[in-house]
Amino acid sequence: AQSVAQPEDQVNVAEGNPLTVKCTYSVSGNPYLFWYVQYPNRGLQFLLKYITGDNLVKGSYGFEAEFNKSQTSFHLKKPSALVSDSALYFCAVRDMLGTYKYIFGTGTRLKVLA
Amino acid sequence: DAGITQSPRHKVTETGTPVTLRCHQTENHRYMYWYRQDPGHGLRLIHYSYGVKDTDKGEVSDGYSVSRSKTEDFLLTLESATSSQTSVYFCAISESRTLNTEAFFGQGTRLTVV
């Protein structure tokens, strides 16, 4: 079965420091991976995706993600965190074996401290 | 933003009553999904649809039913609401032209069952 795991419930980082939010995946075949962000009382907003090609994917708001096939990871990164980046982040994988549903991790709350 | 509207946005209902949540899209996308979001569980798929009158169960479908009689509308019904169905419900859509596309989310419906 396809799945993703986000091992950290919360990540704290100081403003201006680099941030990393971790995600590992388990899929059959090539993975289609996504990152979403959720601000309070809002729906999920798409940040970026990995389909094929470059292992470093760039997305919205200065975020990027590094795909590592050998470690089955897709970590979200940003070189310099902003207080406004504080939110809930979800990693997801799309099931490409027939149902095409999106499978989400449990989410990581990012708190950027001023 | 993708044209997705969820209604109602908030609802309080009594245990044992039926409840219907509506998701309406203006994007003509083929795939539609209903998720529920609960602390510690992330987003869990309830039901999804891959076309008019074509629906299937997700991982937490017990107590829920869906219908899709038109491309633009996907209805989620709680047949007899229970307190365990208190949650935030999200609808998502995805196009079918390319399967590696991201999903777009509605703003959510906060349902409280008392």
PDB file of C-alpha atoms in Angstrom:
ATOM      1  CA  ALA A   1       0.000   0.000   0.000  1.00  0.00           C
ATOM      2  CA  GLN A   2       1.102   3.525  -0.699  1.00  0.00           C
ATOM      3  CA  SER A   3       1.851   5.671   2.338  1.00  0.00           C
ATOM      4  CA  VAL A   4       3.732   8.681   3.606  1.00  0.00           C
ATOM      5  CA  ALA A   5       5.070   9.356   7.080  1.00  0.00           C
ATOM      6  CA  GLN A   6       5.866  12.639   8.778  1.00  0.00           C
ATOM      7  CA  PRO A   7       7.926  11.705  11.820  1.00  0.00           C
ATOM      8  CA  GLU A   8       7.727  15.084  13.568  1.00  0.00           C
ATOM      9  CA  ASP A   9       4.513  16.468  15.008  1.00  0.00           C
ATOM     10  CA  GLN A  10       6.100  19.879  15.483  1.00  0.00           C
ATOM     11  CA  VAL A  11       9.216  21.668  14.299  1.00  0.00           C
ATOM     12  CA  ASN A  12      10.457  24.862  15.905  1.00  0.00           C
ATOM     13  CA  VAL A  13      12.943  27.107  14.144  1.00  0.00           C
ATOM     14  CA  ALA A  14      14.202  30.634  14.695  1.00  0.00           C
ATOM     15  CA  GLU A  15      13.352  33.279  12.137  1.00  0.00           C
ATOM     16  CA  GLY A  16      16.089  33.563   9.525  1.00  0.00           C
ATOM     17  CA  ASN A  17      17.351  30.032  10.077  1.00  0.00           C
ATOM     18  CA  PRO A  18      16.923  27.260   7.515  1.00  0.00           C
ATOM     19  CA  LEU A  19      14.023  24.922   8.058  1.00  0.00           C
ATOM     20  CA  THR A  20      13.397  21.296   7.175  1.00  0.00           C
ATOM     21  CA  VAL A  21      10.136  19.376   7.464  1.00  0.00           C
ATOM     22  CA  LYS A  22      10.597  15.662   6.958  1.00  0.00           C
ATOM     23  CA  CYS A  23       8.593  13.195   4.888  1.00  0.00           C
ATOM     24  CA  THR A  24       9.276   9.598   3.938  1.00  0.00           C
ATOM     25  CA  TYR A  25       7.244   7.542   1.516  1.00  0.00           C
ATOM     26  CA  SER A  26       6.437   3.974   0.611  1.00  0.00           C
ATOM     27  CA  VAL A  27       5.077   3.350  -2.879  1.00  0.00           C
ATOM     28  CA  SER A  28       5.035   0.762  -5.612  1.00  0.00           C
ATOM     29  CA  GLY A  29       6.496   2.206  -8.765  1.00  0.00           C
ATOM     30  CA  ASN A  30       7.426   5.819  -9.329  1.00  0.00           C
ATOM     31  CA  PRO A  31       6.212   8.201  -6.651  1.00  0.00           C
ATOM     32  CA  TYR A  32       4.160  11.304  -7.300  1.00  0.00           C
ATOM     33  CA  LEU A  33       4.777  13.419  -4.182  1.00  0.00           C
ATOM     34  CA  PHE A  34       3.261  16.670  -2.989  1.00  0.00           C
ATOM     35  CA  TRP A  35       3.588  19.226  -0.215  1.00  0.00           C
ATOM     36  CA  TYR A  36       0.692  21.318   1.062  1.00  0.00           C
ATOM     37  CA  VAL A  37       0.411  24.057   3.666  1.00  0.00           C
ATOM     38  CA  GLN A  38      -2.577  24.851   5.846  1.00  0.00           C
ATOM     39  CA  TYR A  39      -3.046  28.140   7.651  1.00  0.00           C
ATOM     40  CA  PRO A  40      -5.549  28.367  10.537  1.00  0.00           C
ATOM     41  CA  ASN A  41      -9.176  27.929   9.506  1.00  0.00           C
ATOM     42  CA  ARG A  42      -8.234  27.523   5.863  1.00  0.00           C
ATOM     43  CA  GLY A  43      -8.098  24.738   3.324  1.00  0.00           C
ATOM     44  CA  LEU A  44      -4.894  23.161   2.106  1.00  0.00           C
ATOM     45  CA  GLN A  45      -2.777  25.100  -0.355  1.00  0.00           C
ATOM     46  CA  PHE A  46      -0.478  23.378  -2.826  1.00  0.00           C
ATOM     47  CA  LEU A  47       3.230  24.198  -2.428  1.00  0.00           C
ATOM     48  CA  LEU A  48       5.128  21.914  -4.797  1.00  0.00           C
ATOM     49  CA  LYS A  49       5.312  18.470  -6.326  1.00  0.00           C
ATOM     50  CA  TYR A  50       7.810  15.900  -7.526  1.00  0.00           C
ATOM     51  CA  ILE A  51       6.965  13.904 -10.612  1.00  0.00           C
ATOM     52  CA  THR A  52      10.227  13.040 -12.372  1.00  0.00           C
ATOM     53  CA  GLY A  53      13.442  14.805 -13.207  1.00  0.00           C
ATOM     54  CA  ASP A  54      15.480  17.016 -10.916  1.00  0.00           C
ATOM     55  CA  ASN A  55      15.686  15.871  -7.342  1.00  0.00           C
ATOM     56  CA  LEU A  56      15.422  19.445  -6.073  1.00  0.00           C
ATOM     57  CA  VAL A  57      11.970  20.859  -6.681  1.00  0.00           C
ATOM     58  CA  LYS A  58      11.191  24.530  -6.244  1.00  0.00           C
ATOM     59  CA  GLY A  59       7.760  25.730  -5.211  1.00  0.00           C
ATOM     60  CA  SER A  60       5.766  28.623  -3.874  1.00  0.00           C
ATOM     61  CA  TYR A  61       6.828  31.135  -1.187  1.00  0.00           C
ATOM     62  CA  GLY A  62      10.514  30.197  -1.458  1.00  0.00           C
ATOM     63  CA  PHE A  63      10.006  26.571  -0.462  1.00  0.00           C
ATOM     64  CA  GLU A  64      11.829  23.704  -2.095  1.00  0.00           C
ATOM     65  CA  ALA A  65      11.897  19.962  -1.560  1.00  0.00           C
ATOM     66  CA  GLU A  66      14.596  17.381  -2.024  1.00  0.00           C
ATOM     67  CA  PHE A  67      13.649  13.981  -3.430  1.00  0.00           C
ATOM     68  CA  ASN A  68      15.944  11.150  -2.375  1.00  0.00           C
ATOM     69  CA  LYS A  69      15.097   7.807  -3.916  1.00  0.00           C
ATOM     70  CA  SER A  70      17.578   5.735  -1.927  1.00  0.00           C
ATOM     71  CA  GLN A  71      16.260   7.096   1.362  1.00  0.00           C
ATOM     72  CA  THR A  72      12.643   7.228   0.127  1.00  0.00           C
ATOM     73  CA  SER A  73      12.401  10.781   1.426  1.00  0.00           C
ATOM     74  CA  PHE A  74      10.923  14.035   0.218  1.00  0.00           C
ATOM     75  CA  HIS A  75      11.902  16.689   2.759  1.00  0.00           C
ATOM     76  CA  LEU A  76      10.570  20.234   2.552  1.00  0.00           C
ATOM     77  CA  LYS A  77      13.145  22.979   2.966  1.00  0.00           C
ATOM     78  CA  LYS A  78      13.503  26.719   3.048  1.00  0.00           C
ATOM     79  CA  PRO A  79      16.825  28.561   3.362  1.00  0.00           C
ATOM     80  CA  SER A  80      15.518  31.315   5.655  1.00  0.00           C
ATOM     81  CA  ALA A  81      12.352  30.904   7.714  1.00  0.00           C
ATOM     82  CA  LEU A  82       9.800  33.655   8.225  1.00  0.00           C
ATOM     83  CA  VAL A  83       7.362  34.000  11.109  1.00  0.00           C
ATOM     84  CA  SER A  84       4.609  33.920   8.492  1.00  0.00           C
ATOM     85  CA  ASP A  85       5.701  30.393   7.503  1.00  0.00           C
ATOM     86  CA  SER A  86       4.219  29.121  10.770  1.00  0.00           C
ATOM     87  CA  ALA A  87       1.509  26.701   9.699  1.00  0.00           C
ATOM     88  CA  LEU A  88       0.606  23.031   9.352  1.00  0.00           C
ATOM     89  CA  TYR A  89       2.399  21.194   6.563  1.00  0.00           C
ATOM     90  CA  PHE A  90       1.264  17.994   4.890  1.00  0.00           C
ATOM     91  CA  CYS A  91       3.137  15.599   2.670  1.00  0.00           C
ATOM     92  CA  ALA A  92       1.095  13.497   0.233  1.00  0.00           C
ATOM     93  CA  VAL A  93       1.534  10.787  -2.359  1.00  0.00           C
ATOM     94  CA  ARG A  94      -0.827  10.005  -5.204  1.00  0.00           C
ATOM     95  CA  ASP A  95      -1.861   6.401  -5.688  1.00  0.00           C
ATOM     96  CA  MET A  96      -1.089   5.679  -9.343  1.00  0.00           C
ATOM     97  CA  LEU A  97      -2.143   2.022  -9.268  1.00  0.00           C
ATOM     98  CA  GLY A  98      -5.787   2.538 -10.133  1.00  0.00           C
ATOM     99  CA  THR A  99      -7.597   4.720  -7.638  1.00  0.00           C
ATOM    100  CA  TYR A 100      -5.630   7.974  -8.132  1.00  0.00           C
ATOM    101  CA  LYS A 101      -6.449   9.054  -4.612  1.00  0.00           C
ATOM    102  CA  TYR A 102      -4.141  11.272  -2.577  1.00  0.00           C
ATOM    103  CA  ILE A 103      -2.742   9.805   0.625  1.00  0.00           C
ATOM    104  CA  PHE A 104      -1.663  12.272   3.282  1.00  0.00           C
ATOM    105  CA  GLY A 105       0.697  12.192   6.200  1.00  0.00           C
ATOM    106  CA  THR A 106      -0.394  13.229   9.675  1.00  0.00           C
ATOM    107  CA  GLY A 107       1.014  16.715   9.299  1.00  0.00           C
ATOM    108  CA  THR A 108       3.829  18.697  10.905  1.00  0.00           C
ATOM    109  CA  ARG A 109       3.209  21.940  12.699  1.00  0.00           C
ATOM    110  CA  LEU A 110       5.949  24.446  11.938  1.00  0.00           C
ATOM    111  CA  LYS A 111       6.504  27.224  14.420  1.00  0.00           C
ATOM    112  CA  VAL A 112       8.915  29.982  13.456  1.00  0.00           C
ATOM    113  CA  LEU A 113      10.064  31.983  16.451  1.00  0.00           C
ATOM    114  CA  ALA A 114      10.841  35.695  16.167  1.00  0.00           C
TER     115      ALA A 114
ATOM    116  CA  ASP B   1      -7.883  29.773  -6.530  1.00  0.00           C
ATOM    117  CA  ALA B   2      -9.627  26.751  -7.959  1.00  0.00           C
ATOM    118  CA  GLY B   3     -13.387  27.110  -8.066  1.00  0.00           C
ATOM    119  CA  ILE B   4     -14.472  24.914  -5.184  1.00  0.00           C
ATOM    120  CA  THR B   5     -17.252  25.829  -2.810  1.00  0.00           C
ATOM    121  CA  GLN B   6     -18.221  23.836   0.233  1.00  0.00           C
ATOM    122  CA  SER B   7     -21.511  24.356   2.015  1.00  0.00           C
ATOM    123  CA  PRO B   8     -22.312  24.838   4.746  1.00  0.00           C
ATOM    124  CA  ARG B   9     -19.097  26.171   6.245  1.00  0.00           C
ATOM    125  CA  HIS B  10     -20.230  25.436   9.772  1.00  0.00           C
ATOM    126  CA  LYS B  11     -22.913  23.146  11.122  1.00  0.00           C
ATOM    127  CA  VAL B  12     -24.038  21.915  14.494  1.00  0.00           C
ATOM    128  CA  THR B  13     -26.328  18.921  14.476  1.00  0.00           C
ATOM    129  CA  GLU B  14     -27.777  16.441  16.916  1.00  0.00           C
ATOM    130  CA  THR B  15     -26.784  12.817  17.263  1.00  0.00           C
ATOM    131  CA  GLY B  16     -28.879  10.567  15.071  1.00  0.00           C
ATOM    132  CA  THR B  17     -29.855  13.139  12.477  1.00  0.00           C
ATOM    133  CA  PRO B  18     -28.846  12.902   8.824  1.00  0.00           C
ATOM    134  CA  VAL B  19     -26.533  15.577   7.476  1.00  0.00           C
ATOM    135  CA  THR B  20     -25.531  16.393   3.917  1.00  0.00           C
ATOM    136  CA  LEU B  21     -22.470  18.396   2.972  1.00  0.00           C
ATOM    137  CA  ARG B  22     -22.108  19.792  -0.513  1.00  0.00           C
ATOM    138  CA  CYS B  23     -19.059  20.325  -2.668  1.00  0.00           C
ATOM    139  CA  HIS B  24     -19.494  22.338  -5.842  1.00  0.00           C
ATOM    140  CA  GLN B  25     -16.775  22.892  -8.457  1.00  0.00           C
ATOM    141  CA  THR B  26     -16.614  25.086 -11.523  1.00  0.00           C
ATOM    142  CA  GLU B  27     -13.439  23.534 -12.974  1.00  0.00           C
ATOM    143  CA  ASN B  28     -15.026  20.557 -14.729  1.00  0.00           C
ATOM    144  CA  HIS B  29     -12.516  18.248 -13.044  1.00  0.00           C
ATOM    145  CA  ARG B  30     -13.146  14.528 -13.150  1.00  0.00           C
ATOM    146  CA  TYR B  31     -11.902  13.489  -9.722  1.00  0.00           C
ATOM    147  CA  MET B  32     -13.491  14.644  -6.494  1.00  0.00           C
ATOM    148  CA  TYR B  33     -12.640  13.612  -2.939  1.00  0.00           C
ATOM    149  CA  TRP B  34     -14.013  13.959   0.572  1.00  0.00           C
ATOM    150  CA  TYR B  35     -11.542  13.981   3.454  1.00  0.00           C
ATOM    151  CA  ARG B  36     -11.918  14.502   7.163  1.00  0.00           C
ATOM    152  CA  GLN B  37      -9.247  16.183   9.250  1.00  0.00           C
ATOM    153  CA  ASP B  38      -8.713  15.259  12.875  1.00  0.00           C
ATOM    154  CA  PRO B  39      -5.790  16.066  15.191  1.00  0.00           C
ATOM    155  CA  GLY B  40      -3.171  13.350  15.099  1.00  0.00           C
ATOM    156  CA  HIS B  41      -4.671  11.713  12.023  1.00  0.00           C
ATOM    157  CA  GLY B  42      -4.000  14.221   9.303  1.00  0.00           C
ATOM    158  CA  LEU B  43      -6.396  13.939   6.388  1.00  0.00           C
ATOM    159  CA  ARG B  44      -8.212  10.681   5.889  1.00  0.00           C
ATOM    160  CA  LEU B  45     -10.123   9.812   2.757  1.00  0.00           C
ATOM    161  CA  ILE B  46     -13.821   9.097   3.200  1.00  0.00           C
ATOM    162  CA  HIS B  47     -15.036   8.621  -0.377  1.00  0.00           C
ATOM    163  CA  TYR B  48     -13.966   9.680  -3.806  1.00  0.00           C
ATOM    164  CA  SER B  49     -15.409   9.947  -7.285  1.00  0.00           C
ATOM    165  CA  TYR B  50     -13.814   9.392 -10.666  1.00  0.00           C
ATOM    166  CA  GLY B  51     -16.789  10.500 -12.726  1.00  0.00           C
ATOM    167  CA  VAL B  52     -20.533  11.041 -12.690  1.00  0.00           C
ATOM    168  CA  LYS B  53     -22.149   8.191 -10.748  1.00  0.00           C
ATOM    169  CA  ASP B  54     -18.711   6.595 -10.253  1.00  0.00           C
ATOM    170  CA  THR B  55     -17.708   6.567  -6.611  1.00  0.00           C
ATOM    171  CA  ASP B  56     -15.680   4.388  -4.275  1.00  0.00           C
ATOM    172  CA  LYS B  57     -14.872   4.068  -0.612  1.00  0.00           C
ATOM    173  CA  GLY B  58     -11.870   5.466   1.149  1.00  0.00           C
ATOM    174  CA  GLU B  59     -10.281   4.345   4.394  1.00  0.00           C
ATOM    175  CA  VAL B  60     -12.942   5.766   6.764  1.00  0.00           C
ATOM    176  CA  SER B  61     -16.183   5.330   4.862  1.00  0.00           C
ATOM    177  CA  ASP B  62     -18.331   3.701   7.558  1.00  0.00           C
ATOM    178  CA  GLY B  63     -21.346   5.880   8.364  1.00  0.00           C
ATOM    179  CA  TYR B  64     -20.962   7.977   5.226  1.00  0.00           C
ATOM    180  CA  SER B  65     -22.425   7.832   1.747  1.00  0.00           C
ATOM    181  CA  VAL B  66     -21.856   9.968  -1.327  1.00  0.00           C
ATOM    182  CA  SER B  67     -23.542  10.830  -4.569  1.00  0.00           C
ATOM    183  CA  ARG B  68     -22.410  12.489  -7.756  1.00  0.00           C
ATOM    184  CA  SER B  69     -25.201  13.062 -10.238  1.00  0.00           C
ATOM    185  CA  LYS B  70     -23.445  15.944 -12.000  1.00  0.00           C
ATOM    186  CA  THR B  71     -19.790  16.653 -12.716  1.00  0.00           C
ATOM    187  CA  GLU B  72     -19.839  19.762 -10.571  1.00  0.00           C
ATOM    188  CA  ASP B  73     -21.477  18.423  -7.402  1.00  0.00           C
ATOM    189  CA  PHE B  74     -20.293  15.822  -4.912  1.00  0.00           C
ATOM    190  CA  LEU B  75     -22.484  15.289  -1.866  1.00  0.00           C
ATOM    191  CA  LEU B  76     -21.415  13.668   1.386  1.00  0.00           C
ATOM    192  CA  THR B  77     -24.161  12.336   3.650  1.00  0.00           C
ATOM    193  CA  LEU B  78     -23.832  11.264   7.228  1.00  0.00           C
ATOM    194  CA  GLU B  79     -26.695   8.846   7.465  1.00  0.00           C
ATOM    195  CA  SER B  80     -27.124   9.125  11.254  1.00  0.00           C
ATOM    196  CA  ALA B  81     -24.625  11.524  12.762  1.00  0.00           C
ATOM    197  CA  THR B  82     -22.544  10.418  15.739  1.00  0.00           C
ATOM    198  CA  SER B  83     -20.200  12.375  17.994  1.00  0.00           C
ATOM    199  CA  SER B  84     -17.223  10.592  16.415  1.00  0.00           C
ATOM    200  CA  GLN B  85     -18.090  12.330  13.159  1.00  0.00           C
ATOM    201  CA  THR B  86     -17.384  15.735  14.672  1.00  0.00           C
ATOM    202  CA  SER B  87     -14.588  16.900  12.412  1.00  0.00           C
ATOM    203  CA  VAL B  88     -13.531  19.284   9.701  1.00  0.00           C
ATOM    204  CA  TYR B  89     -14.470  18.011   6.259  1.00  0.00           C
ATOM    205  CA  PHE B  90     -12.614  18.963   3.117  1.00  0.00           C
ATOM    206  CA  CYS B  91     -13.529  18.473  -0.483  1.00  0.00           C
ATOM    207  CA  ALA B  92     -10.801  18.277  -3.107  1.00  0.00           C
ATOM    208  CA  ILE B  93     -10.761  18.101  -6.891  1.00  0.00           C
ATOM    209  CA  SER B  94      -8.231  16.973  -9.450  1.00  0.00           C
ATOM    210  CA  GLU B  95      -8.246  17.044 -13.222  1.00  0.00           C
ATOM    211  CA  SER B  96      -7.876  13.934 -15.282  1.00  0.00           C
ATOM    212  CA  ARG B  97      -6.003  15.289 -18.278  1.00  0.00           C
ATOM    213  CA  THR B  98      -2.692  14.496 -16.610  1.00  0.00           C
ATOM    214  CA  LEU B  99      -2.599  12.175 -13.661  1.00  0.00           C
ATOM    215  CA  ASN B 100       0.428  13.860 -12.093  1.00  0.00           C
ATOM    216  CA  THR B 101      -1.507  16.980 -11.158  1.00  0.00           C
ATOM    217  CA  GLU B 102      -2.091  18.260  -7.675  1.00  0.00           C
ATOM    218  CA  ALA B 103      -5.425  18.345  -5.894  1.00  0.00           C
ATOM    219  CA  PHE B 104      -7.149  21.586  -5.015  1.00  0.00           C
ATOM    220  CA  PHE B 105      -9.030  21.954  -1.777  1.00  0.00           C
ATOM    221  CA  GLY B 106     -12.132  23.728  -0.619  1.00  0.00           C
ATOM    222  CA  GLN B 107     -12.238  25.853   2.508  1.00  0.00           C
ATOM    223  CA  GLY B 108     -13.689  23.110   4.659  1.00  0.00           C
ATOM    224  CA  THR B 109     -16.846  22.459   6.666  1.00  0.00           C
ATOM    225  CA  ARG B 110     -16.649  22.341  10.429  1.00  0.00           C
ATOM    226  CA  LEU B 111     -19.237  19.867  11.679  1.00  0.00           C
ATOM    227  CA  THR B 112     -20.109  19.453  15.333  1.00  0.00           C
ATOM    228  CA  VAL B 113     -22.362  16.605  16.428  1.00  0.00           C
ATOM    229  CA  VAL B 114     -23.878  17.136  19.892  1.00  0.00           C
TER     230      VAL B 114
END
